[in-house]
Amino acid sequence: MVKTRGIAHISIPVSDPARSRDFYCKHLGMKLLATVKNMVFLDAGGDCVILVGVSAPISTAGVADVHQAFIVAHDEYESAVKELRASGVGITFEEDRRGGVVNGPRAYFNDPDGNALEIIDLTSYQAEPPPVKTG
């Protein structure tokens, strides 16, 4: 069995890499690492996000279960949501989920191509499944 140790990067399909680079840097504070052909490499707090230019992006608009989630600091979550709204980024859904695998206040919104994104104040992450109850 292959045992993974984490995520090296995520790739998000976009129609205009430069426009999307500006969106992710301006609204999510990501840092530009490199641009190679149709790919923009960004740093998101130590994690690599690659915006890949494609002719027909896969839009996840309206499908909240298919999205990319980015952690924000607890003391910055509320101001981050306010800043997105003030910048004209529409929040499509907000909740404070508790008792699941990935918990905390979160806000969903879309990038310029309609890719669903989330910012979350990650209060807990259950990495180990609960013990299986028998009988």
XYZ file of N, CA and C in Angstrom:
405
model
N 0.838 -1.173 0.000
C 0.000 0.000 0.000
C 0.892 1.249 0.000
N 0.507 2.228 -0.799
C 1.185 3.508 -0.809
C 0.686 4.309 0.385
N 1.591 4.890 1.155
C 1.201 5.708 2.296
C 1.574 7.157 2.007
N 0.566 7.979 1.752
C 0.830 9.384 1.458
C 1.172 10.134 2.737
N 1.889 11.228 2.578
C 2.330 12.023 3.724
C 1.717 13.412 3.729
N 0.913 13.712 2.757
C 0.299 15.034 2.693
C -0.021 15.390 1.264
N -0.349 16.631 1.051
C -0.681 17.121 -0.284
C 0.465 17.998 -0.768
N 1.004 17.684 -1.944
C 2.089 18.482 -2.523
C 1.545 19.769 -3.131
N 0.396 19.672 -3.793
C -0.246 20.844 -4.384
C -1.655 20.498 -4.787
N -2.451 21.542 -5.008
C -3.759 21.360 -5.629
C -3.733 22.153 -6.917
N -4.488 21.705 -7.906
C -4.568 22.388 -9.195
C -6.013 22.822 -9.418
N -6.168 24.069 -9.820
C -7.490 24.628 -10.070
C -7.548 25.087 -11.520
N -8.506 24.574 -12.306
C -8.612 24.987 -13.705
C -9.186 26.393 -13.830
N -8.536 27.218 -14.661
C -8.983 28.597 -14.863
C -8.897 28.950 -16.350
N -9.721 29.897 -16.776
C -9.707 30.292 -18.190
C -8.678 31.376 -18.485
N -8.352 32.188 -17.487
C -7.419 33.293 -17.663
C -6.456 33.293 -16.472
N -5.285 32.640 -16.605
C -4.364 32.516 -15.474
C -3.956 33.845 -14.843
N -3.748 34.892 -15.639
C -3.346 36.190 -15.081
C -4.475 36.791 -14.239
N -5.695 36.754 -14.745
C -6.845 37.276 -13.996
C -7.016 36.501 -12.690
N -6.894 35.181 -12.779
C -7.060 34.352 -11.585
C -5.918 34.564 -10.598
N -4.701 34.729 -11.108
C -3.555 35.034 -10.240
C -3.853 36.290 -9.426
N -4.347 37.321 -10.100
C -4.664 38.573 -9.412
C -5.741 38.364 -8.344
N -6.765 37.567 -8.659
C -7.850 37.290 -7.717
C -7.317 36.570 -6.479
N -6.567 35.495 -6.687
C -6.084 34.690 -5.562
C -5.065 35.461 -4.718
N -4.244 36.278 -5.345
C -3.274 37.083 -4.591
C -3.974 38.211 -3.831
N -4.896 38.912 -4.501
C -5.576 40.054 -3.883
C -6.541 39.633 -2.782
N -7.382 38.637 -3.056
C -8.455 38.295 -2.125
C -8.077 37.221 -1.112
N -7.100 36.377 -1.435
C -6.722 35.305 -0.505
C -5.285 35.426 -0.015
N -4.603 36.500 -0.405
C -3.263 36.754 0.110
C -2.208 35.747 -0.296
N -2.443 35.023 -1.381
C -1.441 34.058 -1.841
C -0.276 34.796 -2.480
N 0.887 34.141 -2.454
C 2.100 34.742 -3.012
C 2.474 34.033 -4.303
N 2.827 34.818 -5.303
C 3.253 34.271 -6.584
C 4.626 33.629 -6.434
N 4.725 32.359 -6.842
C 6.002 31.646 -6.833
C 6.635 31.640 -8.211
N 5.828 31.315 -9.229
C 6.347 31.242 -10.599
C 5.181 31.139 -11.566
N 5.466 31.506 -12.804
C 4.531 31.282 -13.900
C 5.281 30.478 -14.944
N 4.745 29.317 -15.286
C 5.368 28.431 -16.264
C 4.309 28.054 -17.287
N 4.497 28.542 -18.510
C 3.531 28.321 -19.597
C 2.153 28.775 -19.146
N 1.193 27.861 -19.092
C -0.185 28.211 -18.727
C -0.480 27.925 -17.253
N 0.574 27.810 -16.425
C 0.378 27.492 -15.017
C 0.952 28.589 -14.126
N 0.183 28.972 -13.115
C 0.620 29.960 -12.133
C 0.763 29.222 -10.803
N 1.974 29.236 -10.241
C 2.253 28.576 -8.977
C 2.169 29.608 -7.860
N 1.310 29.330 -6.869
C 1.096 30.241 -5.749
C 1.390 29.526 -4.437
N 1.794 30.304 -3.436
C 1.973 29.765 -2.092
C 0.808 30.236 -1.236
N 0.155 29.273 -0.586
C -0.965 29.557 0.318
C -0.559 29.097 1.713
N 0.236 29.891 2.398
C 0.640 29.560 3.757
C 1.446 28.286 3.864
N 2.290 28.020 2.876
C 3.117 26.817 2.896
C 2.583 25.685 2.027
N 1.421 25.871 1.437
C 0.845 24.882 0.524
C 0.839 25.458 -0.884
N 1.101 24.613 -1.867
C 1.178 25.061 -3.248
C -0.172 24.931 -3.948
N -0.583 26.016 -4.583
C -1.799 26.045 -5.396
C -1.359 26.369 -6.812
N -1.782 25.552 -7.769
C -1.431 25.789 -9.164
C -2.710 26.145 -9.919
N -2.714 27.323 -10.518
C -3.815 27.728 -11.385
C -3.431 27.302 -12.789
N -4.227 26.416 -13.369
C -3.897 25.841 -14.666
C -4.844 26.402 -15.724
N -4.267 27.081 -16.711
C -5.072 27.628 -17.792
C -5.581 26.525 -18.701
N -6.891 26.471 -18.845
C -7.531 25.476 -19.706
C -8.567 26.190 -20.573
N -8.911 25.573 -21.692
C -9.878 26.216 -22.585
C -11.309 26.096 -22.072
N -11.606 25.074 -21.305
C -12.951 24.894 -20.760
C -12.838 24.513 -19.289
N -12.773 25.507 -18.382
C -12.629 25.193 -16.963
C -13.786 24.362 -16.429
N -13.492 23.588 -15.432
C -14.510 22.801 -14.752
C -15.111 23.698 -13.687
N -16.293 24.178 -13.906
C -16.928 25.069 -12.947
C -17.617 24.254 -11.864
N -17.392 24.644 -10.632
C -18.060 23.994 -9.509
C -19.109 24.922 -8.899
N -19.469 25.968 -9.625
C -20.466 26.915 -9.121
C -21.755 26.183 -8.787
N -22.261 26.435 -7.606
C -23.525 25.835 -7.191
C -23.393 24.439 -6.631
N -22.193 23.906 -6.558
C -21.971 22.565 -6.015
C -21.073 22.722 -4.792
N -21.660 23.042 -3.647
C -20.888 23.378 -2.447
C -19.989 22.232 -1.985
N -20.337 20.991 -2.300
C -19.510 19.875 -1.855
C -18.209 19.763 -2.643
N -18.126 20.389 -3.812
C -16.910 20.363 -4.624
C -16.293 21.745 -4.567
N -15.215 21.869 -3.780
C -14.601 23.179 -3.580
C -13.189 23.014 -3.040
N -12.460 24.110 -2.980
C -11.137 24.155 -2.361
C -11.283 25.005 -1.103
N -10.768 24.507 0.028
C -10.899 25.209 1.303
C -9.533 25.685 1.785
N -9.476 26.936 2.210
C -8.236 27.540 2.681
C -8.411 28.008 4.121
N -7.463 27.663 4.968
C -7.510 28.015 6.386
C -7.101 29.471 6.581
N -7.848 30.164 7.426
C -7.457 31.498 7.866
C -7.336 31.455 9.392
N -6.525 32.333 9.933
C -6.314 32.382 11.380
C -7.618 32.711 12.092
N -7.795 32.148 13.269
C -9.019 32.354 14.051
C -9.332 33.834 14.228
N -8.336 34.620 14.627
C -8.578 36.035 14.896
C -8.706 36.881 13.631
N -8.561 36.268 12.448
C -8.692 36.997 11.185
C -9.915 36.577 10.371
N -10.636 35.550 10.822
C -11.747 35.012 10.027
C -12.835 36.063 9.753
N -13.370 36.683 10.800
C -14.466 37.650 10.622
C -14.048 38.805 9.713
N -12.850 39.331 9.912
C -12.409 40.447 9.074
C -12.161 39.987 7.639
N -11.756 38.733 7.455
C -11.555 38.201 6.102
C -12.877 38.144 5.344
N -13.931 37.691 6.010
C -15.253 37.633 5.380
C -15.723 39.045 5.030
N -15.546 39.982 5.964
C -15.939 41.369 5.704
C -15.150 41.956 4.541
N -13.858 41.646 4.481
C -13.014 42.159 3.402
C -13.432 41.601 2.050
N -13.765 40.305 1.993
C -14.243 39.731 0.733
C -15.497 40.455 0.269
N -16.442 40.620 1.175
C -17.690 41.313 0.824
C -17.422 42.747 0.355
N -16.572 43.459 1.085
C -16.263 44.852 0.741
C -15.566 44.959 -0.608
N -14.865 43.897 -1.010
C -14.165 43.880 -2.297
C -15.054 43.424 -3.434
N -16.336 43.160 -3.145
C -17.260 42.745 -4.182
C -17.311 41.250 -4.433
N -16.666 40.475 -3.579
C -16.723 39.011 -3.702
C -17.955 38.546 -2.937
N -18.900 37.960 -3.652
C -20.145 37.530 -3.028
C -19.991 36.246 -2.242
N -20.379 36.286 -0.975
C -20.376 35.080 -0.145
C -21.667 34.328 -0.476
N -21.524 33.078 -0.926
C -22.695 32.304 -1.336
C -23.329 31.531 -0.196
N -22.532 31.222 0.850
C -23.047 30.442 1.977
C -22.068 30.573 3.131
N -22.609 30.644 4.335
C -21.788 30.705 5.542
C -22.378 29.776 6.584
N -21.504 29.100 7.335
C -21.970 28.250 8.428
C -20.842 28.040 9.427
N -21.202 27.523 10.594
C -20.227 27.145 11.617
C -20.488 25.677 11.915
N -19.789 24.814 11.219
C -20.013 23.371 11.334
C -19.247 22.828 12.538
N -19.923 21.981 13.310
C -19.321 21.363 14.502
C -19.695 19.884 14.557
N -18.819 19.084 15.143
C -19.107 17.666 15.341
C -18.817 16.781 14.146
N -18.187 17.316 13.114
C -17.856 16.517 11.942
C -16.367 16.233 11.878
N -15.873 15.987 10.695
C -14.452 15.713 10.499
C -13.673 17.026 10.406
N -14.197 17.980 9.649
C -13.555 19.289 9.464
C -14.500 20.334 10.048
N -14.101 20.972 11.144
C -15.009 21.840 11.885
C -14.550 23.287 11.938
N -15.531 24.178 12.046
C -15.247 25.589 12.240
C -16.103 26.476 11.359
N -16.097 27.781 11.659
C -16.807 28.741 10.830
C -16.194 28.779 9.431
N -17.039 28.890 8.419
C -16.569 28.890 7.034
C -17.473 29.724 6.164
N -16.883 30.236 5.098
C -17.624 31.034 4.123
C -17.247 30.551 2.725
N -18.252 30.384 1.885
C -18.052 29.921 0.513
C -18.248 31.088 -0.459
N -17.487 31.067 -1.538
C -17.582 32.087 -2.584
C -16.978 31.498 -3.854
N -17.030 32.250 -4.947
C -16.534 31.746 -6.225
C -15.421 32.625 -6.760
N -14.492 31.991 -7.488
C -13.448 32.751 -8.183
C -14.018 33.238 -9.510
N -13.264 33.971 -10.322
C -13.807 34.509 -11.569
C -14.342 33.460 -12.549
N -13.867 32.197 -12.457
C -14.360 31.137 -13.340
C -15.508 30.357 -12.735
N -15.927 30.699 -11.521
C -17.017 29.976 -10.871
C -16.554 28.817 -10.020
N -15.226 28.622 -9.880
C -14.741 27.570 -8.987
C -15.148 27.918 -7.564
N -15.753 26.966 -6.867
C -16.193 27.193 -5.498
C -14.992 27.144 -4.558
N -14.891 28.166 -3.702
C -13.809 28.272 -2.737
C -14.399 28.451 -1.345
N -13.589 28.160 -0.350
C -14.014 28.310 1.044
C -12.847 28.855 1.851
N -13.155 29.746 2.785
C -12.186 30.069 3.823
C -12.770 29.519 5.112
N -11.904 28.987 5.969
C -12.365 28.352 7.198
C -11.452 28.700 8.355
N -12.075 28.973 9.492
C -11.381 29.075 10.772
C -11.409 27.648 11.315
N -10.384 26.873 10.998
C -10.353 25.445 11.310
C -10.182 25.245 12.811
N -11.299 24.926 13.485
C -11.252 24.737 14.934
C -10.850 23.317 15.307
N -11.144 22.357 14.435
C -10.693 20.988 14.688
C -10.739 20.180 13.402
N -9.867 19.188 13.370
C -9.779 18.252 12.247
C -9.586 16.869 12.831
N -10.511 15.975 12.549
C -10.457 14.618 13.079
C -9.706 13.736 12.089
N -8.407 13.564 12.317
C -7.571 12.805 11.393
C -7.752 11.298 11.531
N -8.128 10.854 12.682
C -8.320 9.418 12.908
C -9.811 9.108 12.979
N -10.247 8.048 12.286
C -11.662 7.685 12.371
C -11.991 7.178 13.778
N -13.234 7.362 14.204
C -13.611 6.844 15.520
C -13.554 5.323 15.523
N -13.386 4.728 16.691
C -13.345 3.264 16.751
C -14.670 2.666 16.274
N -14.560 1.538 15.620
C -15.748 0.837 15.134
C -16.409 0.114 16.293
N -17.702 0.364 16.452
C -18.451 -0.299 17.525
C -18.937 -1.644 17.020
N -18.798 -2.648 17.830
C -19.272 -3.990 17.462
C -20.411 -4.385 18.372
N -21.263 -5.226 17.808
C -22.349 -5.854 18.527
C -23.200 -4.985 19.260
